[in-house]
Amino acid sequence: MAYARWNCDGSDVYVYETDAAYVCEDCCEQPTPRAMVAHLFAHRRKGDSVPGEAVDRLLNEAHAGHRPGKGCKCRNCRRGEELATELGARLRAQALAQLAADRVISAPSANPSD
């Protein structure tokens, strides 16, 4: 499954999952979705375009305990999907705050309706 593809949605990265790892094409392999998110943030710090949807999907899989080739523990569980969505939103907010602290992006608004 591809999380981001070159030139789709302005992406400068091509990220996909194999049976053994998460792969950033022509760059590296990461063992977990959380490790790939950290890697993608490094790409953003270098100025590369990384679609937010790719980060969101990887964060949701990180919460659900997904490992390459193993499947997601929460995939067919309605509450699992709700928890993954809730945690994904919290992790994304934390990641955005960290990017702002690293001065990669502007600080996120405290008011979610902004």
Tab-separated table of N, CA and C in Angstrom:
chain	number	residue	atom	x	y	z
A	1	MET	N	0.847	-1.166	0.000
A	1	MET	CA	0.000	0.000	0.000
A	1	MET	C	0.895	1.232	0.000
A	2	ALA	N	0.597	2.189	-0.864
A	2	ALA	CA	1.360	3.436	-0.917
A	2	ALA	C	0.698	4.485	-0.031
A	3	TYR	N	1.513	5.181	0.732
A	3	TYR	CA	1.036	6.264	1.591
A	3	TYR	C	1.220	7.608	0.899
A	4	ALA	N	2.251	7.706	0.080
A	4	ALA	CA	2.515	8.923	-0.683
A	4	ALA	C	3.230	8.502	-1.966
A	5	ARG	N	2.939	9.201	-3.055
A	5	ARG	CA	3.576	8.906	-4.340
A	5	ARG	C	4.157	10.199	-4.896
A	6	TRP	N	5.313	10.056	-5.547
A	6	TRP	CA	5.933	11.224	-6.149
A	6	TRP	C	4.950	11.956	-7.044
A	7	ASN	N	4.947	13.261	-6.940
A	7	ASN	CA	4.150	14.156	-7.776
A	7	ASN	C	2.640	14.031	-7.602
A	8	CYS	N	2.168	13.205	-6.686
A	8	CYS	CA	0.740	13.166	-6.364
A	8	CYS	C	0.527	14.077	-5.164
A	9	ASP	N	-0.397	14.987	-5.260
A	9	ASP	CA	-0.636	15.970	-4.204
A	9	ASP	C	0.632	16.735	-3.868
A	10	GLY	N	1.514	16.916	-4.847
A	10	GLY	CA	2.741	17.687	-4.637
A	10	GLY	C	3.804	16.951	-3.844
A	11	SER	N	3.673	15.649	-3.669
A	11	SER	CA	4.597	14.880	-2.836
A	11	SER	C	5.988	14.784	-3.455
A	12	ASP	N	6.997	14.977	-2.603
A	12	ASP	CA	8.388	14.781	-2.998
A	12	ASP	C	8.902	13.425	-2.537
A	13	VAL	N	8.042	12.626	-1.908
A	13	VAL	CA	8.449	11.311	-1.403
A	13	VAL	C	7.509	10.234	-1.935
A	14	TYR	N	8.038	9.013	-1.968
A	14	TYR	CA	7.235	7.846	-2.336
A	14	TYR	C	7.374	6.866	-1.184
A	15	VAL	N	6.286	6.666	-0.428
A	15	VAL	CA	6.312	5.836	0.776
A	15	VAL	C	5.302	4.711	0.628
A	16	TYR	N	5.756	3.491	0.926
A	16	TYR	CA	4.870	2.340	0.828
A	16	TYR	C	5.277	1.290	1.852
A	17	GLU	N	4.413	0.294	2.032
A	17	GLU	CA	4.640	-0.783	2.975
A	17	GLU	C	4.974	-2.063	2.215
A	18	THR	N	5.954	-2.796	2.723
A	18	THR	CA	6.261	-4.129	2.216
A	18	THR	C	5.948	-5.122	3.337
A	19	ASP	N	6.220	-6.392	3.119
A	19	ASP	CA	6.019	-7.388	4.174
A	19	ASP	C	7.010	-7.224	5.316
A	20	ALA	N	8.098	-6.488	5.086
A	20	ALA	CA	9.151	-6.381	6.097
A	20	ALA	C	9.325	-4.986	6.688
A	21	ALA	N	8.870	-3.947	5.994
A	21	ALA	CA	9.179	-2.588	6.473
A	21	ALA	C	8.309	-1.553	5.768
A	22	TYR	N	8.450	-0.316	6.242
A	22	TYR	CA	7.891	0.846	5.567
A	22	TYR	C	9.047	1.454	4.784
A	23	VAL	N	8.829	1.715	3.502
A	23	VAL	CA	9.917	2.129	2.623
A	23	VAL	C	9.693	3.548	2.127
A	24	CYS	N	10.731	4.358	2.237
A	24	CYS	CA	10.779	5.668	1.592
A	24	CYS	C	11.713	5.448	0.397
A	25	GLU	N	11.135	5.352	-0.797
A	25	GLU	CA	11.867	4.955	-1.998
A	25	GLU	C	13.109	5.807	-2.213
A	26	ASP	N	14.204	5.147	-2.585
A	26	ASP	CA	15.500	5.783	-2.838
A	26	ASP	C	16.062	6.469	-1.601
A	27	CYS	N	15.598	6.063	-0.406
A	27	CYS	CA	16.017	6.753	0.812
A	27	CYS	C	16.322	5.766	1.942
A	28	CYS	N	15.288	5.102	2.464
A	28	CYS	CA	15.497	4.220	3.614
A	28	CYS	C	14.304	3.308	3.833
A	29	GLU	N	14.466	2.389	4.794
A	29	GLU	CA	13.380	1.552	5.289
A	29	GLU	C	13.247	1.803	6.781
A	30	GLN	N	12.021	1.780	7.283
A	30	GLN	CA	11.765	1.961	8.710
A	30	GLN	C	10.941	0.769	9.194
A	31	PRO	N	11.188	0.289	10.428
A	31	PRO	CA	10.503	-0.907	10.912
A	31	PRO	C	9.065	-0.696	11.380
A	32	THR	N	8.700	0.540	11.737
A	32	THR	CA	7.362	0.800	12.270
A	32	THR	C	6.775	2.047	11.619
A	33	PRO	N	5.440	2.192	11.686
A	33	PRO	CA	4.832	3.410	11.132
A	33	PRO	C	5.294	4.656	11.877
A	34	ARG	N	5.483	4.556	13.189
A	34	ARG	CA	5.930	5.720	13.971
A	34	ARG	C	7.335	6.167	13.532
A	35	ALA	N	8.213	5.205	13.258
A	35	ALA	CA	9.556	5.530	12.786
A	35	ALA	C	9.496	6.200	11.416
A	36	MET	N	8.558	5.750	10.559
A	36	MET	CA	8.428	6.378	9.245
A	36	MET	C	7.912	7.803	9.374
A	37	VAL	N	7.002	8.046	10.320
A	37	VAL	CA	6.514	9.413	10.542
A	37	VAL	C	7.680	10.317	10.935
A	38	ALA	N	8.521	9.855	11.842
A	38	ALA	CA	9.690	10.648	12.251
A	38	ALA	C	10.586	10.922	11.046
A	39	HIS	N	10.752	9.920	10.202
A	39	HIS	CA	11.560	10.096	8.998
A	39	HIS	C	10.931	11.133	8.058
A	40	LEU	N	9.604	11.074	7.907
A	40	LEU	CA	8.925	12.026	7.025
A	40	LEU	C	9.028	13.450	7.560
A	41	PHE	N	9.009	13.603	8.892
A	41	PHE	CA	9.204	14.937	9.454
A	41	PHE	C	10.608	15.457	9.144
A	42	ALA	N	11.586	14.563	9.105
A	42	ALA	CA	12.939	14.969	8.714
A	42	ALA	C	12.934	15.463	7.269
A	43	HIS	N	12.171	14.787	6.400
A	43	HIS	CA	12.038	15.265	5.015
A	43	HIS	C	11.440	16.672	5.003
A	44	ARG	N	10.405	16.881	5.799
A	44	ARG	CA	9.777	18.211	5.834
A	44	ARG	C	10.762	19.276	6.320
A	45	ARG	N	11.582	18.931	7.304
A	45	ARG	CA	12.563	19.901	7.802
A	45	ARG	C	13.569	20.282	6.713
A	46	LYS	N	13.827	19.344	5.783
A	46	LYS	CA	14.727	19.623	4.663
A	46	LYS	C	14.035	20.405	3.558
A	47	GLY	N	12.716	20.589	3.683
A	47	GLY	CA	11.978	21.341	2.682
A	47	GLY	C	11.211	20.497	1.691
A	48	ASP	N	11.236	19.177	1.859
A	48	ASP	CA	10.482	18.299	0.965
A	48	ASP	C	8.992	18.359	1.300
A	49	SER	N	8.179	18.197	0.274
A	49	SER	CA	6.726	18.174	0.464
A	49	SER	C	6.287	16.747	0.808
A	50	VAL	N	5.616	16.614	1.963
A	50	VAL	CA	5.090	15.328	2.420
A	50	VAL	C	3.601	15.527	2.702
A	51	PRO	N	2.719	14.806	1.996
A	51	PRO	CA	1.275	14.988	2.214
A	51	PRO	C	0.863	14.685	3.658
A	52	GLY	N	0.039	15.554	4.225
A	52	GLY	CA	-0.462	15.354	5.583
A	52	GLY	C	-1.253	14.069	5.726
A	53	GLU	N	-1.955	13.668	4.663
A	53	GLU	CA	-2.745	12.439	4.716
A	53	GLU	C	-1.851	11.221	4.943
A	54	ALA	N	-0.656	11.228	4.363
A	54	ALA	CA	0.279	10.110	4.561
A	54	ALA	C	0.675	10.017	6.029
A	55	VAL	N	0.968	11.160	6.639
A	55	VAL	CA	1.338	11.194	8.055
A	55	VAL	C	0.161	10.719	8.910
A	56	ASP	N	-1.036	11.207	8.616
A	56	ASP	CA	-2.234	10.809	9.375
A	56	ASP	C	-2.455	9.300	9.315
A	57	ARG	N	-2.349	8.724	8.122
A	57	ARG	CA	-2.573	7.283	7.982
A	57	ARG	C	-1.528	6.480	8.744
A	58	LEU	N	-0.281	6.919	8.683
A	58	LEU	CA	0.779	6.222	9.416
A	58	LEU	C	0.590	6.353	10.923
A	59	LEU	N	0.169	7.518	11.397
A	59	LEU	CA	-0.070	7.701	12.833
A	59	LEU	C	-1.219	6.814	13.309
A	60	ASN	N	-2.274	6.708	12.506
A	60	ASN	CA	-3.380	5.818	12.873
A	60	ASN	C	-2.919	4.374	12.938
A	61	GLU	N	-2.078	3.965	12.012
A	61	GLU	CA	-1.562	2.600	12.050
A	61	GLU	C	-0.630	2.390	13.244
A	62	ALA	N	0.118	3.415	13.611
A	62	ALA	CA	1.001	3.303	14.775
A	62	ALA	C	0.172	3.022	16.019
A	63	HIS	N	-0.941	3.739	16.174
A	63	HIS	CA	-1.809	3.521	17.327
A	63	HIS	C	-2.376	2.110	17.340
A	64	ALA	N	-2.750	1.628	16.194
A	64	ALA	CA	-3.425	0.338	16.113
A	64	ALA	C	-2.462	-0.837	16.253
A	65	GLY	N	-1.181	-0.565	16.423
A	65	GLY	CA	-0.211	-1.639	16.604
A	65	GLY	C	0.178	-2.320	15.311
A	66	HIS	N	0.012	-1.644	14.203
A	66	HIS	CA	0.310	-2.228	12.899
A	66	HIS	C	1.811	-2.442	12.737
A	67	ARG	N	2.164	-3.573	12.191
A	67	ARG	CA	3.545	-3.893	11.838
A	67	ARG	C	3.537	-4.381	10.391
A	68	PRO	N	4.579	-4.109	9.641
A	68	PRO	CA	4.597	-4.543	8.242
A	68	PRO	C	4.294	-6.026	8.112
A	69	GLY	N	3.361	-6.347	7.229
A	69	GLY	CA	3.009	-7.721	6.952
A	69	GLY	C	2.172	-8.398	8.025
A	70	LYS	N	1.843	-7.714	9.128
A	70	LYS	CA	1.117	-8.335	10.241
A	70	LYS	C	-0.350	-7.930	10.301
A	71	GLY	N	-0.717	-6.847	9.657
A	71	GLY	CA	-2.097	-6.387	9.731
A	71	GLY	C	-2.340	-5.525	10.962
A	72	CYS	N	-3.453	-4.887	10.966
A	72	CYS	CA	-3.808	-3.944	12.024
A	72	CYS	C	-4.741	-4.612	13.017
A	73	LYS	N	-4.444	-4.515	14.299
A	73	LYS	CA	-5.271	-5.149	15.330
A	73	LYS	C	-6.691	-4.587	15.353
A	74	CYS	N	-6.857	-3.337	15.007
A	74	CYS	CA	-8.156	-2.675	15.142
A	74	CYS	C	-8.932	-2.597	13.828
A	75	ARG	N	-8.447	-3.162	12.769
A	75	ARG	CA	-9.033	-2.919	11.465
A	75	ARG	C	-10.518	-3.209	11.356
A	76	ASN	N	-10.989	-4.292	11.942
A	76	ASN	CA	-12.393	-4.653	11.807
A	76	ASN	C	-13.206	-4.352	13.058
A	77	CYS	N	-12.655	-3.596	13.960
A	77	CYS	CA	-13.315	-3.284	15.228
A	77	CYS	C	-13.773	-1.830	15.194
A	78	ARG	N	-15.069	-1.611	15.315
A	78	ARG	CA	-15.587	-0.244	15.235
A	78	ARG	C	-14.973	0.651	16.300
A	79	ARG	N	-14.890	0.179	17.551
A	79	ARG	CA	-14.293	0.987	18.616
A	79	ARG	C	-12.805	1.199	18.339
A	80	GLY	N	-12.164	0.184	17.788
A	80	GLY	CA	-10.755	0.332	17.430
A	80	GLY	C	-10.556	1.453	16.418
A	81	GLU	N	-11.442	1.517	15.439
A	81	GLU	CA	-11.359	2.597	14.455
A	81	GLU	C	-11.570	3.954	15.114
A	82	GLU	N	-12.528	4.040	16.040
A	82	GLU	CA	-12.770	5.299	16.748
A	82	GLU	C	-11.549	5.695	17.564
A	83	LEU	N	-10.973	4.728	18.285
A	83	LEU	CA	-9.784	5.022	19.081
A	83	LEU	C	-8.624	5.451	18.200
A	84	ALA	N	-8.449	4.764	17.072
A	84	ALA	CA	-7.365	5.117	16.159
A	84	ALA	C	-7.541	6.538	15.646
A	85	THR	N	-8.785	6.906	15.330
A	85	THR	CA	-9.044	8.257	14.839
A	85	THR	C	-8.776	9.292	15.923
A	86	GLU	N	-9.245	9.023	17.139
A	86	GLU	CA	-9.016	9.953	18.252
A	86	GLU	C	-7.531	10.111	18.540
A	87	LEU	N	-6.830	8.986	18.665
A	87	LEU	CA	-5.410	9.063	18.965
A	87	LEU	C	-4.650	9.667	17.804
A	88	GLY	N	-5.036	9.326	16.587
A	88	GLY	CA	-4.384	9.904	15.417
A	88	GLY	C	-4.469	11.420	15.430
A	89	ALA	N	-5.637	11.962	15.800
A	89	ALA	CA	-5.794	13.417	15.878
A	89	ALA	C	-4.887	14.001	16.954
A	90	ARG	N	-4.808	13.319	18.113
A	90	ARG	CA	-3.929	13.803	19.188
A	90	ARG	C	-2.461	13.726	18.785
A	91	LEU	N	-2.060	12.599	18.164
A	91	LEU	CA	-0.675	12.458	17.741
A	91	LEU	C	-0.324	13.476	16.664
A	92	ARG	N	-1.273	13.727	15.763
A	92	ARG	CA	-1.022	14.722	14.716
A	92	ARG	C	-0.846	16.099	15.333
A	93	ALA	N	-1.677	16.441	16.330
A	93	ALA	CA	-1.547	17.729	17.004
A	93	ALA	C	-0.181	17.837	17.698
A	94	GLN	N	0.232	16.751	18.350
A	94	GLN	CA	1.546	16.751	18.999
A	94	GLN	C	2.666	16.884	17.973
A	95	ALA	N	2.527	16.174	16.854
A	95	ALA	CA	3.547	16.249	15.810
A	95	ALA	C	3.618	17.645	15.224
A	96	LEU	N	2.460	18.269	14.994
A	96	LEU	CA	2.444	19.639	14.473
A	96	LEU	C	3.065	20.611	15.464
A	97	ALA	N	2.785	20.409	16.752
A	97	ALA	CA	3.393	21.267	17.773
A	97	ALA	C	4.908	21.108	17.773
A	98	GLN	N	5.385	19.862	17.598
A	98	GLN	CA	6.827	19.628	17.558
A	98	GLN	C	7.444	20.281	16.322
A	99	LEU	N	6.765	20.182	15.182
A	99	LEU	CA	7.263	20.842	13.979
A	99	LEU	C	7.331	22.347	14.172
A	100	ALA	N	6.331	22.898	14.849
A	100	ALA	CA	6.337	24.340	15.123
A	100	ALA	C	7.496	24.686	16.050
A	101	ALA	N	7.713	23.849	17.076
A	101	ALA	CA	8.823	24.086	18.003
A	101	ALA	C	10.161	24.007	17.271
A	102	ASP	N	10.253	23.115	16.291
A	102	ASP	CA	11.466	22.985	15.490
A	102	ASP	C	11.542	24.055	14.393
A	103	ARG	N	10.515	24.901	14.341
A	103	ARG	CA	10.408	25.996	13.370
A	103	ARG	C	10.341	25.503	11.931
A	104	VAL	N	9.755	24.311	11.750
A	104	VAL	CA	9.551	23.769	10.414
A	104	VAL	C	8.270	24.354	9.817
A	105	ILE	N	7.271	24.600	10.684
A	105	ILE	CA	6.000	25.167	10.255
A	105	ILE	C	5.602	26.267	11.218
A	106	SER	N	4.597	27.020	10.873
A	106	SER	CA	4.042	28.009	11.796
A	106	SER	C	3.314	27.292	12.920
A	107	ALA	N	3.251	27.933	14.078
A	107	ALA	CA	2.585	27.324	15.233
A	107	ALA	C	1.123	27.067	14.934
A	108	PRO	N	0.605	25.867	15.295
A	108	PRO	CA	-0.816	25.583	15.070
A	108	PRO	C	-1.676	26.437	15.997
A	109	SER	N	-2.874	26.716	15.549
A	109	SER	CA	-3.804	27.504	16.332
A	109	SER	C	-4.304	26.708	17.515
A	110	ALA	N	-4.505	27.384	18.654
A	110	ALA	CA	-5.052	26.730	19.843
A	110	ALA	C	-6.537	26.447	19.675
A	111	ASN	N	-7.192	27.195	18.784
A	111	ASN	CA	-8.614	27.029	18.531
A	111	ASN	C	-8.810	26.142	17.309
A	112	PRO	N	-9.326	24.899	17.472
A	112	PRO	CA	-9.455	23.990	16.333
A	112	PRO	C	-10.369	24.492	15.229
A	113	SER	N	-11.206	25.471	15.493
A	113	SER	CA	-12.096	25.974	14.442
A	113	SER	C	-11.396	26.961	13.533
A	114	ASP	N	-10.176	27.383	13.880
A	114	ASP	CA	-9.434	28.323	13.028
A	114	ASP	C	-8.871	27.642	11.809
